Short mmCIF file of C-alpha atoms in Angstrom, two decimals:
data_model
loop_
_atom_site.label_atom_id
_atom_site.label_comp_id
_atom_site.label_asym_id
_atom_site.label_seq_id
_atom_site.Cartn_x
_atom_site.Cartn_y
_atom_site.Cartn_z
CA MET A 211 -9.12 -84.73 -12.75
CA ASP A 212 -12.40 -85.77 -14.61
CA HIS A 213 -11.96 -85.27 -18.18
CA GLY A 214 -14.47 -84.90 -20.89
CA GLY A 215 -17.03 -82.85 -18.89
CA GLY A 216 -18.17 -80.40 -21.61
CA GLY A 217 -21.87 -80.82 -20.76
CA ALA A 218 -21.12 -79.78 -16.94
CA SER A 219 -18.98 -76.94 -17.65
CA ALA A 220 -21.55 -75.36 -20.27
CA ALA A 221 -24.28 -75.93 -17.42
CA LEU A 222 -21.78 -74.13 -14.96
CA ARG A 223 -21.46 -71.19 -17.15
CA LYS A 224 -25.14 -70.39 -17.55
CA ARG A 225 -25.74 -70.98 -13.61
CA ALA A 226 -25.93 -67.59 -11.81
CA LEU A 227 -24.08 -67.00 -8.78
CA SER A 228 -25.70 -65.67 -5.48
CA VAL A 229 -22.41 -63.91 -4.30
CA ASP A 230 -21.60 -60.40 -4.58
CA THR A 231 -18.07 -60.19 -5.90
CA ALA A 232 -18.40 -56.60 -6.52
CA ALA A 233 -18.51 -55.36 -2.93
CA SER A 234 -15.33 -57.66 -2.14
CA ALA A 235 -13.33 -56.24 -5.18
CA ALA A 236 -14.35 -52.75 -4.22
CA ALA A 237 -13.21 -53.18 -0.65
CA ALA A 238 -9.94 -54.62 -2.09
CA ILE A 239 -9.22 -51.68 -4.43
CA ALA A 240 -9.89 -49.27 -2.01
CA LEU A 241 -7.59 -50.96 0.38
CA TRP A 242 -4.72 -50.90 -2.11
CA SER A 243 -5.65 -47.66 -3.08
CA ASP A 244 -4.92 -46.15 0.31
CA LYS A 245 -1.78 -48.50 0.62
CA GLN A 246 -0.43 -46.75 -2.57
CA LYS A 247 -1.00 -43.27 -1.11
CA GLN A 248 1.07 -44.30 1.88
CA GLN A 249 3.73 -45.78 -0.20
CA ALA A 250 3.98 -42.57 -2.39
CA ALA A 251 4.37 -40.57 0.89
CA GLY A 252 7.11 -42.71 2.19
CA GLY A 253 5.14 -44.62 4.92
CA ASP A 254 5.29 -48.00 3.37
CA VAL A 255 7.57 -50.13 5.71
CA ALA A 256 7.97 -52.59 3.10
CA ALA A 257 10.86 -50.61 1.44
CA ALA A 258 13.60 -52.73 -0.29
CA GLY A 259 16.24 -53.64 2.08
CA GLU A 260 14.74 -52.10 5.30
CA GLU A 261 14.31 -55.24 7.24
CA GLU A 262 16.00 -58.43 7.84
CA GLU A 263 15.30 -61.76 9.31
CA PRO A 264 17.01 -65.18 9.52
CA VAL A 265 15.54 -67.87 7.43
CA SER A 266 14.51 -70.68 9.49
CA PRO A 267 16.34 -74.17 9.64
CA THR A 268 13.58 -75.89 7.92
CA GLY A 269 13.31 -72.89 5.54
CA ARG A 270 17.12 -73.41 4.73
CA LEU A 271 16.51 -76.88 4.08
CA PHE A 272 13.99 -76.27 1.54
CA ARG A 273 16.51 -74.57 -0.50
CA GLU A 274 19.07 -77.56 -0.58
CA PRO A 275 19.21 -78.91 -4.05
CA SER A 276 17.70 -82.25 -3.02
CA PHE A 277 14.47 -80.48 -1.46
CA ARG A 278 13.47 -77.79 -3.86
CA CYS A 279 10.08 -78.00 -2.26
CA HIS A 280 7.41 -75.97 -3.58
CA ILE A 281 3.32 -75.81 -2.90
CA VAL A 282 0.93 -75.59 -5.88
CA ALA A 283 -2.60 -75.04 -4.96
CA VAL A 284 -5.37 -74.85 -7.60
CA PHE A 285 -8.45 -72.90 -6.61
CA GLY A 286 -11.40 -73.53 -8.76
CA LEU A 287 -13.68 -70.44 -9.44
CA GLY A 288 -17.40 -70.32 -9.64
CA ALA A 289 -17.23 -67.42 -12.22
CA PRO A 290 -14.70 -66.47 -14.97
CA VAL A 291 -11.76 -64.64 -13.40
CA ASP A 292 -12.17 -61.12 -12.51
CA LEU A 293 -8.83 -59.88 -13.22
CA PRO A 294 -8.72 -56.15 -11.88
CA ALA A 295 -10.44 -57.48 -8.38
CA LEU A 296 -7.83 -60.32 -8.51
CA ARG A 297 -4.83 -57.85 -9.05
CA ALA A 298 -5.95 -55.47 -6.50
CA GLY A 299 -6.67 -58.09 -4.00
CA VAL A 300 -3.63 -59.75 -4.33
CA ALA A 301 -1.68 -56.30 -3.88
CA ALA A 302 -3.52 -55.42 -0.91
CA THR A 303 -2.94 -59.10 0.91
CA LEU A 304 -0.31 -61.55 -0.33
CA ALA A 305 1.98 -58.81 -1.77
CA ARG A 306 1.95 -57.05 1.58
CA HIS A 307 2.75 -60.09 3.66
CA PRO A 308 6.42 -60.09 5.10
CA ARG A 309 7.51 -63.29 3.54
CA PHE A 310 5.81 -62.47 0.16
CA CYS A 311 7.64 -59.14 -0.21
CA SER A 312 11.16 -60.49 0.92
CA VAL A 313 13.85 -62.36 -0.80
CA GLN A 314 16.45 -64.53 0.66
CA ARG A 315 20.14 -63.19 0.81
CA HIS A 316 22.39 -66.03 0.87
CA SER A 317 25.43 -66.30 3.13
CA GLU A 318 27.92 -65.38 0.03
CA ASP A 319 26.04 -62.20 -0.61
CA LEU A 320 26.00 -61.33 3.19
CA GLN A 321 29.79 -62.09 3.62
CA VAL A 322 30.38 -59.63 0.65
CA LEU A 323 27.98 -56.69 2.19
CA ASN A 324 29.22 -57.11 5.85
CA GLU A 325 32.72 -58.89 6.27
CA LEU A 326 32.54 -58.25 9.99
CA GLU A 327 29.32 -60.40 10.29
CA LYS A 328 30.24 -63.69 11.90
CA ASP A 329 27.12 -65.35 11.42
CA ALA A 330 26.57 -65.11 7.70
CA ARG A 331 23.28 -67.30 7.43
CA PRO A 332 20.61 -66.61 5.06
CA LYS A 333 18.41 -63.77 5.83
CA TRP A 334 14.83 -62.58 4.27
CA VAL A 335 15.36 -59.29 3.06
CA ARG A 336 12.53 -56.78 2.19
CA THR A 337 12.47 -55.73 -1.41
CA ALA A 338 9.69 -54.25 -3.72
CA VAL A 339 7.19 -56.13 -5.45
CA ASN A 340 6.09 -55.71 -9.07
CA LEU A 341 2.81 -57.53 -9.75
CA ASP A 342 3.57 -58.15 -13.27
CA ASP A 343 6.41 -60.47 -12.27
CA HIS A 344 3.88 -62.63 -9.97
CA ILE A 345 0.60 -62.51 -11.70
CA ILE A 346 0.76 -64.55 -14.89
CA VAL A 347 -1.90 -64.99 -17.58
CA PRO A 348 -0.54 -67.52 -19.83
CA GLU A 349 -1.38 -67.83 -23.61
CA LEU A 350 -2.90 -71.22 -24.01
CA ASP A 351 -3.99 -73.01 -27.36
CA PRO A 352 -7.83 -72.10 -27.55
CA ALA A 353 -8.54 -75.57 -29.17
CA ALA A 354 -6.77 -77.43 -26.45
CA THR A 355 -8.86 -75.62 -23.53
CA SER A 356 -11.97 -76.08 -25.59
CA ALA A 357 -11.50 -79.82 -26.68
CA ALA A 358 -10.42 -81.13 -23.28
CA PRO A 359 -10.19 -78.30 -20.65
CA ASP A 360 -9.79 -80.58 -17.62
CA ARG A 361 -6.74 -82.17 -19.29
CA ALA A 362 -5.66 -78.55 -20.37
CA LEU A 363 -5.78 -77.59 -16.95
CA GLU A 364 -3.92 -80.52 -15.59
CA ASP A 365 -1.13 -80.24 -17.98
CA TYR A 366 -0.68 -76.67 -17.33
CA VAL A 367 -0.49 -77.07 -13.38
CA SER A 368 1.88 -80.01 -13.99
CA SER A 369 4.21 -78.21 -16.09
CA LEU A 370 4.78 -75.76 -13.20
CA SER A 371 6.99 -78.57 -11.44
CA ALA A 372 9.30 -78.26 -14.38
CA ARG A 373 9.58 -74.37 -14.58
CA PRO A 374 12.34 -72.93 -12.09
CA MET A 375 11.33 -70.01 -10.09
CA ASP A 376 13.55 -66.64 -10.19
CA ASP A 377 15.03 -66.45 -6.81
CA SER A 378 15.79 -62.75 -7.35
CA ARG A 379 12.42 -61.81 -6.43
CA PRO A 380 9.87 -63.20 -3.90
CA LEU A 381 8.99 -66.88 -4.57
CA TRP A 382 5.49 -67.03 -5.25
CA GLU A 383 3.47 -66.70 -8.49
CA VAL A 384 -0.52 -66.56 -9.16
CA HIS A 385 -1.41 -68.13 -12.55
CA VAL A 386 -4.67 -67.00 -14.09
CA LEU A 387 -6.37 -69.99 -16.08
CA ASP A 388 -9.44 -68.31 -17.46
CA PHE A 389 -11.31 -71.07 -18.99
CA PRO A 390 -14.22 -73.66 -17.89
CA THR A 391 -13.78 -77.09 -16.96
CA ALA A 392 -16.00 -79.83 -15.50
CA GLU A 393 -16.05 -78.33 -12.01
CA ALA A 394 -15.27 -74.78 -12.40
CA ALA A 395 -15.88 -71.82 -14.62
CA ALA A 396 -12.13 -70.89 -14.31
CA ALA A 397 -8.99 -71.68 -12.21
CA VAL A 398 -6.35 -69.69 -10.46
CA ALA A 399 -2.96 -71.68 -9.54
CA LEU A 400 -0.89 -70.28 -6.59
CA ARG A 401 2.63 -71.65 -6.53
CA VAL A 402 4.90 -70.86 -3.53
CA HIS A 403 8.24 -72.03 -2.31
CA HIS A 404 8.16 -74.05 0.70
CA SER A 405 10.63 -72.10 2.22
CA LEU A 406 8.27 -69.21 2.84
CA GLY A 407 5.95 -71.21 5.06
CA ASP A 408 4.53 -74.55 5.69
CA GLY A 409 1.13 -75.56 4.74
CA VAL A 410 -0.49 -74.60 7.90
CA SER A 411 0.91 -71.27 7.47
CA MET A 412 -0.23 -71.01 4.05
CA LEU A 413 -3.75 -72.15 4.67
CA SER A 414 -4.15 -69.64 7.36
CA LEU A 415 -2.46 -66.99 5.17
CA PHE A 416 -5.02 -67.99 2.36
CA MET A 417 -7.96 -67.86 4.64
CA ALA A 418 -7.02 -64.48 5.97
CA CYS A 419 -7.08 -63.24 2.34
CA THR A 420 -10.66 -64.60 1.66
CA ARG A 421 -13.90 -63.17 2.56
CA SER A 422 -17.28 -65.15 3.29
CA ALA A 423 -19.41 -65.30 0.17
CA ALA A 424 -22.52 -64.77 2.14
CA ASP A 425 -21.15 -61.70 4.00
CA PRO A 426 -18.18 -60.02 1.87
CA GLY A 427 -17.12 -57.93 4.81
CA ALA A 428 -16.52 -60.98 6.96
CA LEU A 429 -13.62 -63.53 7.29
CA PRO A 430 -14.67 -67.00 6.63
CA ALA A 431 -15.86 -69.56 9.23
CA LEU A 432 -13.50 -72.47 10.09
CA PRO A 433 -14.63 -75.74 11.76
CA PRO A 434 -14.81 -75.37 15.58
CA ALA A 435 -11.96 -76.68 17.56
CA ARG A 436 -12.46 -80.35 18.60
CA ARG A 437 -12.74 -80.41 22.50
CA ARG A 438 -11.63 -83.33 24.67
CA ALA A 439 -14.23 -85.28 26.51
CA VAL A 440 -14.41 -84.89 30.09
CA LEU A 441 -14.94 -87.91 32.09
CA PRO A 442 -17.66 -88.03 34.78
CA ARG A 443 -16.56 -88.03 38.29
CA ARG A 444 -17.51 -90.85 40.56
CA GLN A 445 -20.22 -90.15 42.65
CA LEU A 446 -19.48 -90.30 46.43
CA SER A 447 -21.37 -90.19 49.50
CA SER A 448 -20.62 -87.89 52.40
CA SER A 449 -19.69 -90.70 54.77
CA SER A 450 -17.05 -92.02 52.40
CA PHE A 451 -15.99 -88.64 51.01
CA ALA A 452 -12.40 -88.64 52.52
CA GLY A 453 -11.81 -92.18 51.44
CA GLY A 454 -12.88 -91.73 48.17
CA ALA A 455 -11.12 -88.57 47.50
CA LEU A 456 -7.68 -90.38 48.44
CA LEU A 457 -8.90 -93.25 46.07
CA ASP A 458 -9.35 -91.26 43.27
CA ALA A 459 -6.11 -89.38 43.75
CA LEU A 460 -4.31 -92.70 43.91
CA VAL A 461 -5.87 -93.88 40.82
CA ALA A 462 -5.22 -90.55 38.89
CA LEU A 463 -1.54 -90.72 39.96
CA ALA A 464 -1.38 -94.45 38.62
CA VAL A 465 -3.01 -93.55 35.43
CA TRP A 466 -0.71 -90.51 35.08
CA VAL A 467 2.39 -92.60 36.06
CA LEU A 468 1.27 -95.30 33.49
CA SER A 469 0.49 -93.00 30.57
CA LEU A 470 3.90 -91.22 31.26
CA LEU A 471 5.78 -94.56 30.89
CA VAL A 472 4.00 -95.48 27.83
CA LEU A 473 4.50 -92.15 26.34
CA ALA A 474 8.23 -92.53 27.06
CA TRP A 475 8.41 -95.93 25.63
CA HIS A 476 6.58 -95.31 22.51
CA THR A 477 8.54 -92.14 21.99
CA VAL A 478 12.04 -94.09 22.42
CA VAL A 479 10.61 -96.66 19.89
CA ASP A 480 9.66 -94.43 17.35
CA VAL A 481 12.76 -92.03 17.56
CA LEU A 482 15.10 -95.15 17.14
CA ARG A 483 13.20 -96.28 14.18
CA PHE A 484 13.27 -92.99 12.74
CA ALA A 485 16.85 -92.47 13.36
CA ALA A 486 17.43 -95.99 11.62
CA THR A 487 15.48 -94.96 8.54
CA ALA A 488 17.32 -91.62 8.18
CA THR A 489 20.46 -93.41 8.35
CA SER A 490 19.52 -95.83 5.91
CA LEU A 491 19.98 -98.88 8.30
CA VAL A 492 16.17 -99.75 7.70
CA GLY A 493 14.21 -98.79 4.63
CA ASP A 494 10.87 -99.67 2.89
CA PRO A 495 11.04 -102.77 0.26
CA ALA A 496 11.06 -101.70 -3.30
CA THR A 497 7.65 -101.81 -4.65
CA VAL A 498 5.63 -99.97 -7.69
CA LEU A 499 4.85 -97.25 -5.02
CA LYS A 500 8.27 -96.43 -4.17
CA GLY A 501 10.42 -93.78 -6.01
CA GLU A 502 14.05 -94.18 -7.11
CA GLU A 503 17.07 -91.97 -6.32
CA GLY A 504 16.62 -88.63 -8.26
CA THR A 505 12.77 -88.67 -8.12
CA GLU A 506 12.93 -85.24 -6.55
CA PHE A 507 13.93 -83.84 -9.85
CA GLU A 508 11.46 -85.43 -11.95
CA PRO A 509 8.47 -83.44 -13.05
CA ARG A 510 5.33 -84.07 -11.31
CA ARG A 511 1.46 -84.70 -12.03
CA PHE A 512 -1.12 -83.38 -10.10
CA VAL A 513 -4.73 -85.22 -10.32
CA ASN A 514 -7.33 -84.76 -7.93
CA ARG A 515 -10.83 -86.23 -7.24
CA THR A 516 -13.83 -84.68 -5.11
CA LEU A 517 -14.97 -87.10 -2.29
CA SER A 518 -18.16 -86.66 -0.22
CA LEU A 519 -17.24 -85.28 3.18
CA ASP A 520 -20.87 -86.80 4.33
CA ASP A 521 -19.78 -90.35 3.45
CA ILE A 522 -16.57 -89.61 5.38
CA LYS A 523 -18.45 -88.47 8.22
CA TYR A 524 -20.97 -91.26 8.17
CA VAL A 525 -18.15 -93.96 8.37
CA LYS A 526 -16.45 -91.79 11.26
CA ASN A 527 -19.50 -91.72 13.22
CA ALA A 528 -20.17 -95.80 12.53
CA MET A 529 -16.64 -96.34 13.71
CA SER A 530 -16.52 -93.86 16.44
CA CYS A 531 -13.09 -92.65 15.03
CA THR A 532 -11.83 -89.40 13.64
CA VAL A 533 -12.05 -87.92 10.52
CA ASN A 534 -8.21 -88.56 10.05
CA ASP A 535 -8.57 -92.18 10.95
CA VAL A 536 -11.21 -92.55 8.07
CA LEU A 537 -8.75 -90.90 5.47
CA LEU A 538 -5.94 -93.05 6.57
CA GLY A 539 -8.20 -96.10 5.99
CA ILE A 540 -9.06 -95.05 2.65
CA THR A 541 -5.57 -94.20 1.55
CA SER A 542 -4.64 -97.67 2.82
CA ALA A 543 -7.35 -99.32 1.09
CA GLY A 544 -7.01 -97.54 -2.08
CA LEU A 545 -3.19 -98.08 -2.21
CA SER A 546 -3.82 -102.06 -1.52
CA ARG A 547 -6.17 -102.18 -4.69
CA TYR A 548 -3.83 -100.34 -6.91
CA TYR A 549 -0.86 -102.61 -5.66
CA PHE A 550 -2.43 -105.82 -5.98
CA ARG A 551 -3.94 -105.11 -9.49
CA ARG A 552 -0.93 -103.60 -10.87
CA THR A 553 1.59 -106.36 -9.46
CA GLY A 554 -0.82 -109.52 -9.87
CA GLU A 555 0.63 -110.80 -6.42
CA SER A 556 -1.29 -113.28 -4.07
CA ASP A 557 -4.22 -112.05 -2.23
CA SER A 558 -2.84 -113.47 0.93
CA ARG A 559 0.41 -111.59 0.79
CA SER A 560 0.54 -108.34 3.12
CA VAL A 561 3.20 -105.39 2.47
CA THR A 562 3.93 -102.72 4.93
CA VAL A 563 5.11 -99.37 3.33
CA ARG A 564 5.51 -96.24 5.45
CA SER A 565 4.59 -92.58 5.04
CA ALA A 566 6.47 -89.54 6.12
CA VAL A 567 4.01 -86.94 8.01
CA LEU A 568 5.02 -83.62 8.62
CA VAL A 569 3.79 -82.21 11.83
CA ASN A 570 3.35 -78.49 12.73
CA LEU A 571 4.81 -77.75 16.15
CA ARG A 572 3.90 -74.17 16.63
CA PRO A 573 0.70 -72.29 17.29
CA THR A 574 -1.36 -71.70 14.35
CA PRO A 575 -1.57 -68.14 13.20
CA GLY A 576 -5.12 -66.95 13.56
CA ILE A 577 -6.59 -65.48 10.12
CA GLN A 578 -7.40 -62.33 12.37
CA ALA A 579 -3.77 -61.93 13.34
CA LEU A 580 -2.51 -62.63 9.75
CA ALA A 581 -5.25 -59.84 8.02
CA SER A 582 -3.83 -57.39 10.53
CA MET A 583 -0.14 -58.44 9.49
CA MET A 584 -1.19 -57.79 5.95
CA GLU A 585 -2.80 -54.60 6.08
CA SER A 586 0.34 -53.16 8.40
CA SER A 587 2.95 -54.91 6.65
CA LYS A 588 4.51 -55.43 10.09
CA ASP A 589 5.07 -58.72 12.09
CA ASN A 590 2.47 -58.53 15.04
CA GLY A 591 3.66 -61.64 16.89
CA ALA A 592 1.45 -64.18 14.63
CA ARG A 593 4.15 -66.99 14.56
CA TRP A 594 5.02 -67.74 10.68
CA GLY A 595 7.31 -70.04 8.94
CA ASN A 596 8.33 -73.76 8.87
CA LYS A 597 8.54 -75.40 12.58
CA LEU A 598 8.08 -79.04 11.44
CA GLY A 599 8.72 -82.47 12.97
CA TYR A 600 8.25 -85.90 11.36
CA MET A 601 6.64 -88.92 12.15
CA LEU A 602 6.33 -92.25 10.19
CA ILE A 603 3.17 -94.08 9.69
CA PRO A 604 2.87 -97.43 8.57
CA PHE A 605 0.37 -98.35 5.84
CA HIS A 606 -0.37 -102.08 5.38
CA LEU A 607 -1.33 -103.32 1.83
CA ALA A 608 -3.40 -106.31 2.12
CA LYS A 609 -6.82 -107.54 0.90
CA HIS A 610 -9.71 -107.64 3.45
CA ASP A 611 -12.99 -109.07 2.69
CA ASP A 612 -14.66 -106.56 5.42
CA HIS A 613 -13.35 -102.99 4.28
CA ILE A 614 -14.05 -101.60 7.64
CA GLU A 615 -10.99 -103.35 8.64
CA TYR A 616 -8.56 -100.85 6.88
CA VAL A 617 -10.17 -98.03 9.09
CA ARG A 618 -9.67 -100.06 11.92
CA LYS A 619 -6.03 -100.81 11.46
CA ALA A 620 -5.55 -97.22 10.77
CA ALA A 621 -7.36 -95.97 13.79
CA LYS A 622 -5.07 -98.16 15.85
CA VAL A 623 -2.08 -96.85 14.05
CA ALA A 624 -3.26 -93.18 14.75
CA ARG A 625 -4.03 -93.82 18.61
CA ARG A 626 -0.57 -95.30 18.86
CA LYS A 627 1.09 -92.19 17.31
CA LYS A 628 -0.69 -90.10 19.56
CA SER A 629 1.09 -91.56 22.61
CA SER A 630 4.43 -90.71 21.26
CA MET A 631 6.40 -87.35 21.13
CA GLU A 632 8.44 -88.45 17.84
CA SER A 633 7.75 -85.30 16.00
CA VAL A 634 8.76 -82.99 18.63
CA PHE A 635 12.36 -85.13 19.03
CA THR A 636 12.64 -85.36 15.26
CA PHE A 637 12.35 -81.58 15.01
CA TRP A 638 14.84 -81.09 18.08
CA SER A 639 17.34 -83.75 16.75
CA GLY A 640 17.30 -82.03 13.18
CA ASP A 641 17.75 -78.42 14.92
CA MET A 642 20.71 -79.90 16.76
CA VAL A 643 22.46 -81.68 13.79
CA LEU A 644 22.06 -78.21 11.82
CA LYS A 645 23.70 -76.36 14.59
CA LEU A 646 26.53 -78.96 15.27
CA PHE A 647 27.51 -80.17 11.95
CA GLY A 648 25.80 -77.83 9.40
CA ILE A 649 22.82 -77.66 6.92
CA LYS A 650 24.47 -80.50 4.47
CA ALA A 651 24.56 -83.15 7.46
CA ALA A 652 20.93 -82.13 8.47
CA ALA A 653 19.99 -82.44 4.73
CA ALA A 654 21.47 -85.76 4.34
CA LEU A 655 19.62 -87.26 7.31
CA CYS A 656 16.30 -85.77 6.08
CA TYR A 657 16.94 -86.91 2.52
CA GLY A 658 17.56 -90.23 4.02
CA MET A 659 14.31 -90.46 5.91
CA PHE A 660 12.52 -89.62 2.54
CA VAL A 661 14.36 -92.01 0.55
CA ASN A 662 13.88 -94.98 2.80
CA THR A 663 9.99 -94.53 2.96
CA THR A 664 7.22 -94.67 0.22
CA LEU A 665 4.86 -91.60 0.32
CA SER A 666 4.13 -88.46 1.71
CA PHE A 667 0.75 -87.96 3.48
CA SER A 668 -1.19 -84.85 4.65
CA ASN A 669 -4.65 -83.74 5.68
CA MET A 670 -5.88 -80.31 6.02
CA ILE A 671 -9.04 -78.65 7.17
CA GLY A 672 -10.49 -75.86 5.13
CA PRO A 673 -13.45 -73.47 5.50
CA THR A 674 -16.95 -74.46 6.13
CA GLU A 675 -18.49 -71.99 3.87
CA GLN A 676 -17.99 -70.85 0.25
CA VAL A 677 -15.41 -68.01 0.17
CA LEU A 678 -14.23 -65.37 -2.04
CA PHE A 679 -10.57 -64.73 -2.98
CA CYS A 680 -10.04 -61.26 -4.19
CA GLY A 681 -13.43 -61.01 -5.17
CA ASN A 682 -13.66 -64.34 -7.11
CA PRO A 683 -15.92 -66.94 -5.69
CA ILE A 684 -14.05 -70.30 -4.90
CA VAL A 685 -15.77 -73.82 -5.76
CA TYR A 686 -12.88 -76.10 -4.54
CA ILE A 687 -9.53 -76.11 -3.24
CA ALA A 688 -6.70 -78.33 -4.57
CA PRO A 689 -3.36 -78.00 -3.29
CA GLY A 690 -0.14 -80.46 -3.94
CA THR A 691 3.41 -80.33 -3.56
CA TYR A 692 6.59 -81.16 -5.41
CA GLY A 693 10.33 -81.12 -5.10
CA HIS A 694 11.05 -84.08 -2.32
CA PRO A 695 12.35 -87.58 -2.77
CA HIS A 696 8.90 -89.16 -2.84
CA ALA A 697 7.14 -90.64 -6.09
CA LEU A 698 3.74 -90.16 -4.53
CA THR A 699 2.28 -87.76 -2.19
CA VAL A 700 -1.21 -87.86 -1.04
CA HIS A 701 -3.26 -84.78 0.27
CA TYR A 702 -6.54 -84.52 1.55
CA GLN A 703 -8.10 -80.66 1.78
CA SER A 704 -11.69 -80.12 3.02
CA TYR A 705 -13.90 -77.41 1.91
CA MET A 706 -17.53 -76.94 2.48
CA ASN A 707 -19.14 -80.22 2.32
CA THR A 708 -16.47 -81.97 0.24
CA VAL A 709 -13.09 -83.29 0.37
CA LYS A 710 -10.34 -82.85 -2.30
CA LEU A 711 -7.87 -85.91 -2.69
CA VAL A 712 -5.09 -84.50 -4.50
CA LEU A 713 -2.22 -86.92 -5.67
CA SER A 714 1.20 -85.45 -6.74
CA VAL A 715 2.98 -88.31 -8.64
CA ASP A 716 5.97 -88.79 -10.68
CA GLU A 717 4.20 -89.63 -13.99
CA ALA A 718 7.09 -91.94 -15.02
CA ARG A 719 6.03 -94.20 -11.92
CA PHE A 720 2.65 -93.78 -12.14
CA PRO A 721 1.42 -93.65 -15.86
CA ASP A 722 -1.88 -94.77 -14.81
CA CYS A 723 -2.57 -92.24 -12.06
CA HIS A 724 -6.12 -91.57 -12.91
CA GLN A 725 -6.77 -95.28 -12.12
CA LEU A 726 -5.13 -94.76 -8.71
CA LEU A 727 -7.80 -91.76 -8.23
CA ASP A 728 -10.42 -94.48 -9.10
CA ASP A 729 -9.01 -96.78 -6.56
CA PHE A 730 -9.17 -94.31 -3.69
CA ALA A 731 -13.09 -93.33 -4.71
CA GLU A 732 -14.06 -97.01 -4.98
CA ALA A 733 -12.26 -97.61 -1.34
CA LEU A 734 -14.37 -95.18 0.10
CA ARG A 735 -17.46 -96.22 -1.66
CA LEU A 736 -16.81 -99.75 -0.30
CA ILE A 737 -15.91 -98.64 3.14
CA ARG A 738 -19.18 -96.60 3.35
CA GLU A 739 -21.22 -99.69 2.37
CA ALA A 740 -19.37 -101.72 4.88
CA ALA A 741 -20.10 -99.20 7.65
CA SER A 742 -23.76 -98.95 6.77
CA GLY A 743 -24.07 -102.70 6.68
CA LYS A 744 -22.27 -102.49 10.31
CA GLN A 745 -24.92 -99.97 11.59
CA ASP A 746 -27.87 -102.04 10.20
CA GLN A 747 -26.48 -105.03 11.96
CA GLY A 748 -26.13 -103.10 15.22
CA SER A 749 -29.95 -101.93 14.83
CA ARG A 750 -31.00 -105.34 14.34
CA ASP A 751 -29.00 -106.79 17.33
CA ALA A 752 -30.37 -103.55 19.51
#
């Protein structure tokens, strides 16, 4: 975060907002009032102990000591926190979701409760939710929040990684930080245990809890799904139609067989590399970026920087690639700048480190389905939880005179990974290991994959318009994670016309983490300038 933004925050407090928070708050309060009446009448299906559901294999993995994984998302607000509206909205949304009103009953508890049950795996059990346990308004030093508000926010959010959660109640918390910073008039931090769901599930749930700022009665808009390009058919004359159709069929068959062979070969290679990494046969070199054993137990610092989505799209269009390719290129360039400056090594050297990337393997629950689930407190068929595969993506640390080269290499790596079923096989193999050898063996293999790679990387798409969360207007979204054996996690989150870069770091390993943020921002600037020069050169050549 940018420190020392007192002037900006003062201007923000004075600026009038053009969103109707009262309408959204009133709707949330009315909905919660109706639900309270239903509960009083005995019609609430979320009564304690009424429903049980097995914890998914990945959810069980996230409860292992070496994977105390949590998601921490900071929402910058455009106005001081409306606490009554926030409480009413959380009660009517998050607190009614089946996962958020359940606790995990562990195997030893199940065996005591039911000695005849052979499969005593952990289960989700519904329980009553006391909002006072989950909505936390901390008492902060007014002098600290006034003198250095950005630092105070960063310190508080980072301190959450050192505080255990009480697993006797649902594993989520909402922290209210009602003081202005350089980018927002206030903030809310949501901490959720990763066993409740993966990042895609959580983003979908968050979207279902929000409303459009322009129309508080409507769900927010998401970017349209990208459609695959349709290749034009070859034009055939009527006299050669039969021969042309046969040739087209043969060409299509040959292309299909070739692509299948390439897919199979890439998958075999990737799975073997993954297995060698998980079993510690191969590993990344020890560098200033790589954590040591026990990193997962160290507190984390969360720092973020706002990047221009327009600049990223400009590079995307200039290079005819995807936004994800550009983000991979920015990451490679930023890490390269940081690595060579901190180590002082020769510019001619090239180092390859790898990132573990989690891939969602089930249909994303739509926000309409999730909104319906929260209103009824029943599972309506929307797929939820953690069904994740892994893939390993290399980052080449090098110095290039042409900064576009970082994006070119990233796009090449992304294309290669798209022609592989690595994530499907890693999920399947992990599931088989768990069933055959138990959770400890599966956790050991997963831990090996993390400790033998260098960092985690993720990128998620957010709303394209300003949204209200429980009546409070959001100006930025900054999610991060902690609790896994990586000293560095890089996450990109888009929202409106910006992209939030969020770094979760082991501060002992990265004492200069704000400099690392600067390296990423400078990398984007240089890549944007190189892309502009490329387009200018293309115009001159044309």
